[in-house]
Coordinates of C-alpha atoms and ligand atoms in Angstrom, one line a residue:
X1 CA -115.3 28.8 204.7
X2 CA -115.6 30.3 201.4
X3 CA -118.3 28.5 199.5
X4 CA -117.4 26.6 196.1
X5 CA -119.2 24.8 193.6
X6 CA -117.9 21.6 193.5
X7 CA -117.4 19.4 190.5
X8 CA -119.5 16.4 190.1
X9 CA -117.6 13.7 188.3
X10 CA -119.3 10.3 187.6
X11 CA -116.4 8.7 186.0
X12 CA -114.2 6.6 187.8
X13 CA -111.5 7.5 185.2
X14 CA -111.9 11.0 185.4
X15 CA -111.7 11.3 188.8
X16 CA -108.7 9.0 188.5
X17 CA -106.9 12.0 186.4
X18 CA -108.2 14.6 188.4
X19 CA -106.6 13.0 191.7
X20 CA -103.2 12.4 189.6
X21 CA -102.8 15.4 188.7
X22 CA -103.5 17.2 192.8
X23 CA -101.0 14.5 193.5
X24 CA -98.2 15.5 191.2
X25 CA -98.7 19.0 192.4
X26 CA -98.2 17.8 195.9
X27 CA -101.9 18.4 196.9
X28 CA -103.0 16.2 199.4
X29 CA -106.6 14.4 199.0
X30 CA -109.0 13.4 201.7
X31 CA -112.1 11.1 200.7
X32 CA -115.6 11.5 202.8
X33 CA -117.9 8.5 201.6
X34 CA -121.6 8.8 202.1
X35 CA -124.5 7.1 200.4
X36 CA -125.9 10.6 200.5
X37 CA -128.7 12.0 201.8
X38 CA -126.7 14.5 203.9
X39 CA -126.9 15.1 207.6
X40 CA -124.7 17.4 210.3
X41 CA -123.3 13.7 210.8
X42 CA -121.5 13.6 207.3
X43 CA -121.1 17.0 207.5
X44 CA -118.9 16.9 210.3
X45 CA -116.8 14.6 208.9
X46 CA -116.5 16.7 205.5
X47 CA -115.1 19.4 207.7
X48 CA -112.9 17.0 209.6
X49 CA -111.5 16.0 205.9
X50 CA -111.5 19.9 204.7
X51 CA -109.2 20.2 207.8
X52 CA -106.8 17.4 206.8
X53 CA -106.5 17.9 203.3
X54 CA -106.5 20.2 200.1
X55 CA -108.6 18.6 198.3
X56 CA -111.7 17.1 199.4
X57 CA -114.3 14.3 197.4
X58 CA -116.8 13.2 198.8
X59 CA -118.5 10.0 196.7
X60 CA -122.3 9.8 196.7
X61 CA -122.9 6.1 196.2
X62 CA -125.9 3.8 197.2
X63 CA -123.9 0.8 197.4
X64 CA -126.4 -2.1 196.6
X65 CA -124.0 -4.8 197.2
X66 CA -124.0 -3.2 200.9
X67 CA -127.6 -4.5 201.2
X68 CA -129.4 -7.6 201.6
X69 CA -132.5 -8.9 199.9
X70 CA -135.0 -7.4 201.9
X71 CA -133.7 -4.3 203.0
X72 CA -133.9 -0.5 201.8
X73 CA -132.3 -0.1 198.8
X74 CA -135.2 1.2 196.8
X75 CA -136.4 3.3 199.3
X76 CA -133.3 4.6 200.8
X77 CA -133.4 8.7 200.6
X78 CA -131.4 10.3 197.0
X79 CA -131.6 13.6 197.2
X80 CA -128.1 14.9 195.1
X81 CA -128.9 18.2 194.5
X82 CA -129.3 19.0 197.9
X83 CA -126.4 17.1 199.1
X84 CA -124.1 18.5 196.5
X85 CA -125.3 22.6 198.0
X86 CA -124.3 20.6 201.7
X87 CA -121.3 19.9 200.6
X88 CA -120.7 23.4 198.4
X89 CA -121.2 25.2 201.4
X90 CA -118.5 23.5 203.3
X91 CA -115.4 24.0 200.5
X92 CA -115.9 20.6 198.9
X93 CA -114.0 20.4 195.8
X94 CA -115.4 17.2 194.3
X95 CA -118.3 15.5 194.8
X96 CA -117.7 12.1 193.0
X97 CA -122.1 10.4 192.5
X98 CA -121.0 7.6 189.7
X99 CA -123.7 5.0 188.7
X100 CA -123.9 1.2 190.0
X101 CA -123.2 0.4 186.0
X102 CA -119.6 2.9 186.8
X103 CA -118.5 1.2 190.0
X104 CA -119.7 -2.3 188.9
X105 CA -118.9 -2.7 185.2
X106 CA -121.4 -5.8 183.9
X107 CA -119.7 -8.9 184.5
X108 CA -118.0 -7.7 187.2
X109 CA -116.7 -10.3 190.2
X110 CA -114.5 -9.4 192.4
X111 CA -114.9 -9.0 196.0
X112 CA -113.1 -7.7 199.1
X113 CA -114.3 -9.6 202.5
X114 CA -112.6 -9.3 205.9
X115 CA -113.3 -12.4 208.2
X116 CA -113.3 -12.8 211.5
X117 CA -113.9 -8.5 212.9
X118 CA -117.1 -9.2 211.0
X119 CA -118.5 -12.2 212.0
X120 CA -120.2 -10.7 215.1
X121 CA -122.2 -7.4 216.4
X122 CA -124.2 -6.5 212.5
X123 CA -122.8 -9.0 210.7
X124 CA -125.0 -12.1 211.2
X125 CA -128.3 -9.7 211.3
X126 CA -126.9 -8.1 207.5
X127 CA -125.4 -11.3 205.6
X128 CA -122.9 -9.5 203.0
X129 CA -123.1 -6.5 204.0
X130 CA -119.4 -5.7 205.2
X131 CA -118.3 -7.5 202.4
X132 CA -120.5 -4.9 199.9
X133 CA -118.9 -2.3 202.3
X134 CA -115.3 -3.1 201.6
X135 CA -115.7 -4.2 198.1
X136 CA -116.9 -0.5 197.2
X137 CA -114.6 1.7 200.0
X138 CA -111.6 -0.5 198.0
X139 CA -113.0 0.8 194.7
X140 CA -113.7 4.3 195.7
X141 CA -110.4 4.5 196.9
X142 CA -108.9 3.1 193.8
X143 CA -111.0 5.6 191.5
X144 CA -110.3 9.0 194.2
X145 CA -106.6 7.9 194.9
X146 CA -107.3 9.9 198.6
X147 CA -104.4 10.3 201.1
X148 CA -106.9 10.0 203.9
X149 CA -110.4 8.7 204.3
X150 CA -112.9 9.9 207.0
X151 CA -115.7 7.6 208.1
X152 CA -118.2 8.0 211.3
X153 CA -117.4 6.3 214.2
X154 CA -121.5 6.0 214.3
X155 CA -120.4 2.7 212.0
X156 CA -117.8 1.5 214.7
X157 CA -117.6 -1.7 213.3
X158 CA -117.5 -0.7 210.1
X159 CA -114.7 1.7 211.1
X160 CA -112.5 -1.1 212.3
X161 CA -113.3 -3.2 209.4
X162 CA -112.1 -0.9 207.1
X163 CA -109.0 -0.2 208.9
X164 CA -108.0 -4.2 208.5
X165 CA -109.2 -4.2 205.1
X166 CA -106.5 -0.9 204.7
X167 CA -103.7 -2.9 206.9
X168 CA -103.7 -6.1 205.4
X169 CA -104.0 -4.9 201.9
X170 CA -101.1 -2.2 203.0
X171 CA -103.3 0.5 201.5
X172 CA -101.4 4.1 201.6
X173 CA -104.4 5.3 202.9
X174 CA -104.6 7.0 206.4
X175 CA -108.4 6.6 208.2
X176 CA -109.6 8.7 210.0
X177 CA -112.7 7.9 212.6
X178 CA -115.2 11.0 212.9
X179 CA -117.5 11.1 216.2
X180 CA -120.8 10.8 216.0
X181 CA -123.4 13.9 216.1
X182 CA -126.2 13.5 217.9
X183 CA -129.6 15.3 217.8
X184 CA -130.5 17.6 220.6
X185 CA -132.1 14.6 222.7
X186 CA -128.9 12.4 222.2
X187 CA -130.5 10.0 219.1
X188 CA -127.4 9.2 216.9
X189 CA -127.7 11.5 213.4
X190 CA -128.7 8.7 210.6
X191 CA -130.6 9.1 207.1
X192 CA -132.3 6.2 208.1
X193 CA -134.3 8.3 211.6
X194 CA -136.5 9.6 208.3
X195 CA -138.0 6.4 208.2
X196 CA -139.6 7.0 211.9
X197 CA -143.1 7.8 213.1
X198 CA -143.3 10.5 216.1
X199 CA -143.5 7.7 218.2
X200 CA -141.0 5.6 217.0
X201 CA -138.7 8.6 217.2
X202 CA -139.7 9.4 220.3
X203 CA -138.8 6.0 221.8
X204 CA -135.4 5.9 219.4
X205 CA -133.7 7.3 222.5
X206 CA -133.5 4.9 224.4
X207 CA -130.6 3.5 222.6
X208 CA -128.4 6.8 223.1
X209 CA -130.5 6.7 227.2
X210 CA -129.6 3.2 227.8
X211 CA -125.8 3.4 226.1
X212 CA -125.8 6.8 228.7
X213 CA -126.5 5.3 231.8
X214 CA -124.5 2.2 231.3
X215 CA -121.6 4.2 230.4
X216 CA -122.1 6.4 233.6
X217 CA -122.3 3.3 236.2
X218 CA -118.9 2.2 234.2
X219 CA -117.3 5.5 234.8
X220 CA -118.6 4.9 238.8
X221 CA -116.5 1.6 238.9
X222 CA -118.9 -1.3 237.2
X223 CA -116.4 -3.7 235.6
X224 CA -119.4 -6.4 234.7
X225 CA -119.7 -6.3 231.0
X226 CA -122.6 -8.6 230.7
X227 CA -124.2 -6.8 233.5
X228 CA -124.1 -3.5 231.6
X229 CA -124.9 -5.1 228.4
X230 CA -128.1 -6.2 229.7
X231 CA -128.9 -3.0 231.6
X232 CA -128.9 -1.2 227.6
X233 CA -131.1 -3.9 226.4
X234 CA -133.7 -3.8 229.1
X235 CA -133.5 0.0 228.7
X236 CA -134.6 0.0 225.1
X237 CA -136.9 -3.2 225.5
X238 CA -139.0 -1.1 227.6
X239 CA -139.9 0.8 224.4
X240 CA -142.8 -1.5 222.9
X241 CA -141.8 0.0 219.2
X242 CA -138.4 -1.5 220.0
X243 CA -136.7 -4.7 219.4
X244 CA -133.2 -5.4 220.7
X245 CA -130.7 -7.3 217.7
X246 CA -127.8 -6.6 220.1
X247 CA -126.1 -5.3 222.6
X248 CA -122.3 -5.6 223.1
X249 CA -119.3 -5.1 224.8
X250 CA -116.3 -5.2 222.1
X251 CA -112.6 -4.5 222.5
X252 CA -112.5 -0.7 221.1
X253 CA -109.6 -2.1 218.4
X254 CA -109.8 -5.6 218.2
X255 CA -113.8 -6.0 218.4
X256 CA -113.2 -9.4 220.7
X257 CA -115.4 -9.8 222.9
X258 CA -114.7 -8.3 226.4
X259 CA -116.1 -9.9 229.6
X260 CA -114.5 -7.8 232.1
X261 CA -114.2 -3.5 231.6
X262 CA -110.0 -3.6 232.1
X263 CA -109.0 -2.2 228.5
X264 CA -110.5 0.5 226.6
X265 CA -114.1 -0.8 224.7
X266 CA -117.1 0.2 222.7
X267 CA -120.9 -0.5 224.0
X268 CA -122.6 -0.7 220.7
X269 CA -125.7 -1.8 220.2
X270 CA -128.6 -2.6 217.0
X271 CA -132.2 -2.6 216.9
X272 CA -135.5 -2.6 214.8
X273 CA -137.7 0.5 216.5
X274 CA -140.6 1.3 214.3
X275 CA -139.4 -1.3 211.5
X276 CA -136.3 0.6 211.2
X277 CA -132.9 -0.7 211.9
X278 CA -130.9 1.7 214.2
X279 CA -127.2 1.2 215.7
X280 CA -125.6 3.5 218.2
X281 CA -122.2 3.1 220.7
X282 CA -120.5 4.6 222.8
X283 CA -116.8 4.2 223.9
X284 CA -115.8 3.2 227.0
X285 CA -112.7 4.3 228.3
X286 CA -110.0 2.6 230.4
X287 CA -110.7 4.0 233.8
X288 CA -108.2 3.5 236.9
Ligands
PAF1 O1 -121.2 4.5 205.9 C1 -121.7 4.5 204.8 O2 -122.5 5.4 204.4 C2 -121.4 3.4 203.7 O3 -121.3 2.2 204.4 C3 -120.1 3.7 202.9 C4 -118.9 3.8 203.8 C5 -120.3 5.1 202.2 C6 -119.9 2.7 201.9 O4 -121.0 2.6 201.0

């Protein structure tokens, strides 16, 4: 891929022009949004986009209303310039990094929630935070006016919640799950794995071990959903950085619970290692 220097746009309303006029040329737009702080994870799913599009933006955005009170928004890594050469190198065409005062205009108050897909898994452990999540993918789609949107299946719940947001709103916007990259010793790829010690990154595998083995006794014919669940969580709570929120067995589209392993799910599973918050999961397929 030949590289580019992408434009940085940090008005909604110039983007807004910018993606009417690909559109009346019959150019089709893809939409990669990140908070930033680029890994092989988002850039995977910028080449995923680059591959389904001919135009790509991809918004850099720390979305405050996406985090609670006592989490990382201060902290959380902003490193633009470096994220915008990530993103050069791949073919990006626009890199859309507004400010909080550009996405949420003072006096601002409108919100998008979907109930129910996230009542469970993250959402009682981050109060609002789905709602922050689908509040600002509504707004970035409204501002880059993208044919498709690619988002990490890393978020799986996330991923599903923004695909009901899309249905019931009857958004013309096609999404587009991206699979999760994983470091060489199977940790899922997330700007947050900065945050670890040695040690704490060293015992961060146990999520990716645990989901591993449970997924291999599945694949050997265990249908008990609670039993596998548990096996994951005693994996990881052997770790004494570790703390288990949750671990799960979800419907892979419906995010119901699922007692018994006759239907495709997803194993996902959150916890604190080393004071950081990690999530991971893996997808179980329907096996005969
Ligand atoms: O997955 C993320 O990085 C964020 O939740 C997203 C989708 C960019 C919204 O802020």
């Amino acid at each position: 891929m030949s590289r580019t220097e992408p434009r940085i746009v940090e008005r909604v309303d110039e983007l807004q022009r910018w993606a009417d006029r690909e559109r009346a040329a019959g150019r089709r737009i893809a939409l990669v949004p990140t908070m930033g702080a680029l890994h092989e994870g988002h850039l995977s799913l910028a080449r995923l986009a680059r591959g389904l599009a001919d135009r790509v933006v991809a918004s850099i955005f720390v979305n405050p209303t996406q985090f609670g009170p006592t989490e990382d928004l201060e902290c959380y890594p902003r490193e633009l310039d470096a994220d915008v050469e990530r993103l050069a190198a791949i073919g990006v065409e626009v890199v859309f990094a507004p400010s909080v005062e550009e996405i949420y205009p003072p006096g601002d108050s409108t919100w998008i929630e979907v109930e129910g897909l996230t009542d469970g898994m993250c959402g009682p452990f981050r109060p609002g935070h789905f709602r922050g999540v689908t509040t600002v993918v509504a707004r970035l789609f409204h501002a880059a006016k993208p044919h498709v949107a690619v988002f990490g299946e890393k978020d799986y719940q996330q991923l599903q919640v923004v695909r009901r947001m899309v249905r019931d709103l009857r958004l013309d916007v096609e999404i587009v799950g991206g699979p999760t990259v994983r470091e060489a010793d199977g940790l899922a790829m997330s700007s947050r794995n900065a945050y670890l010690s040695p040690e704490g990154r060293s015992q961060a595998r146990a999520l990716c071990a645990g989901l591993l083995e449970a997924r291999a006794l599945a694949q050997a014919g265990e249908r008990d959903a609670g039993y596998l669940a548990e096996l994951v969580r005693e994996r990881i709570e052997k770790e004494p950085l570790a703390e288990v929120q949750y671990v799960e067995v979800r419907d892979a589209a419906t995010l119901e619970p699922v007692e018994r392993l006759n239907r495709r799910a997803v194993l996902a599973v959150a916890a604190v290692v080393d004071g950081t918050r990690l999530i991971d999961n893996l997808v179980l397929e329907e096996t005969p």
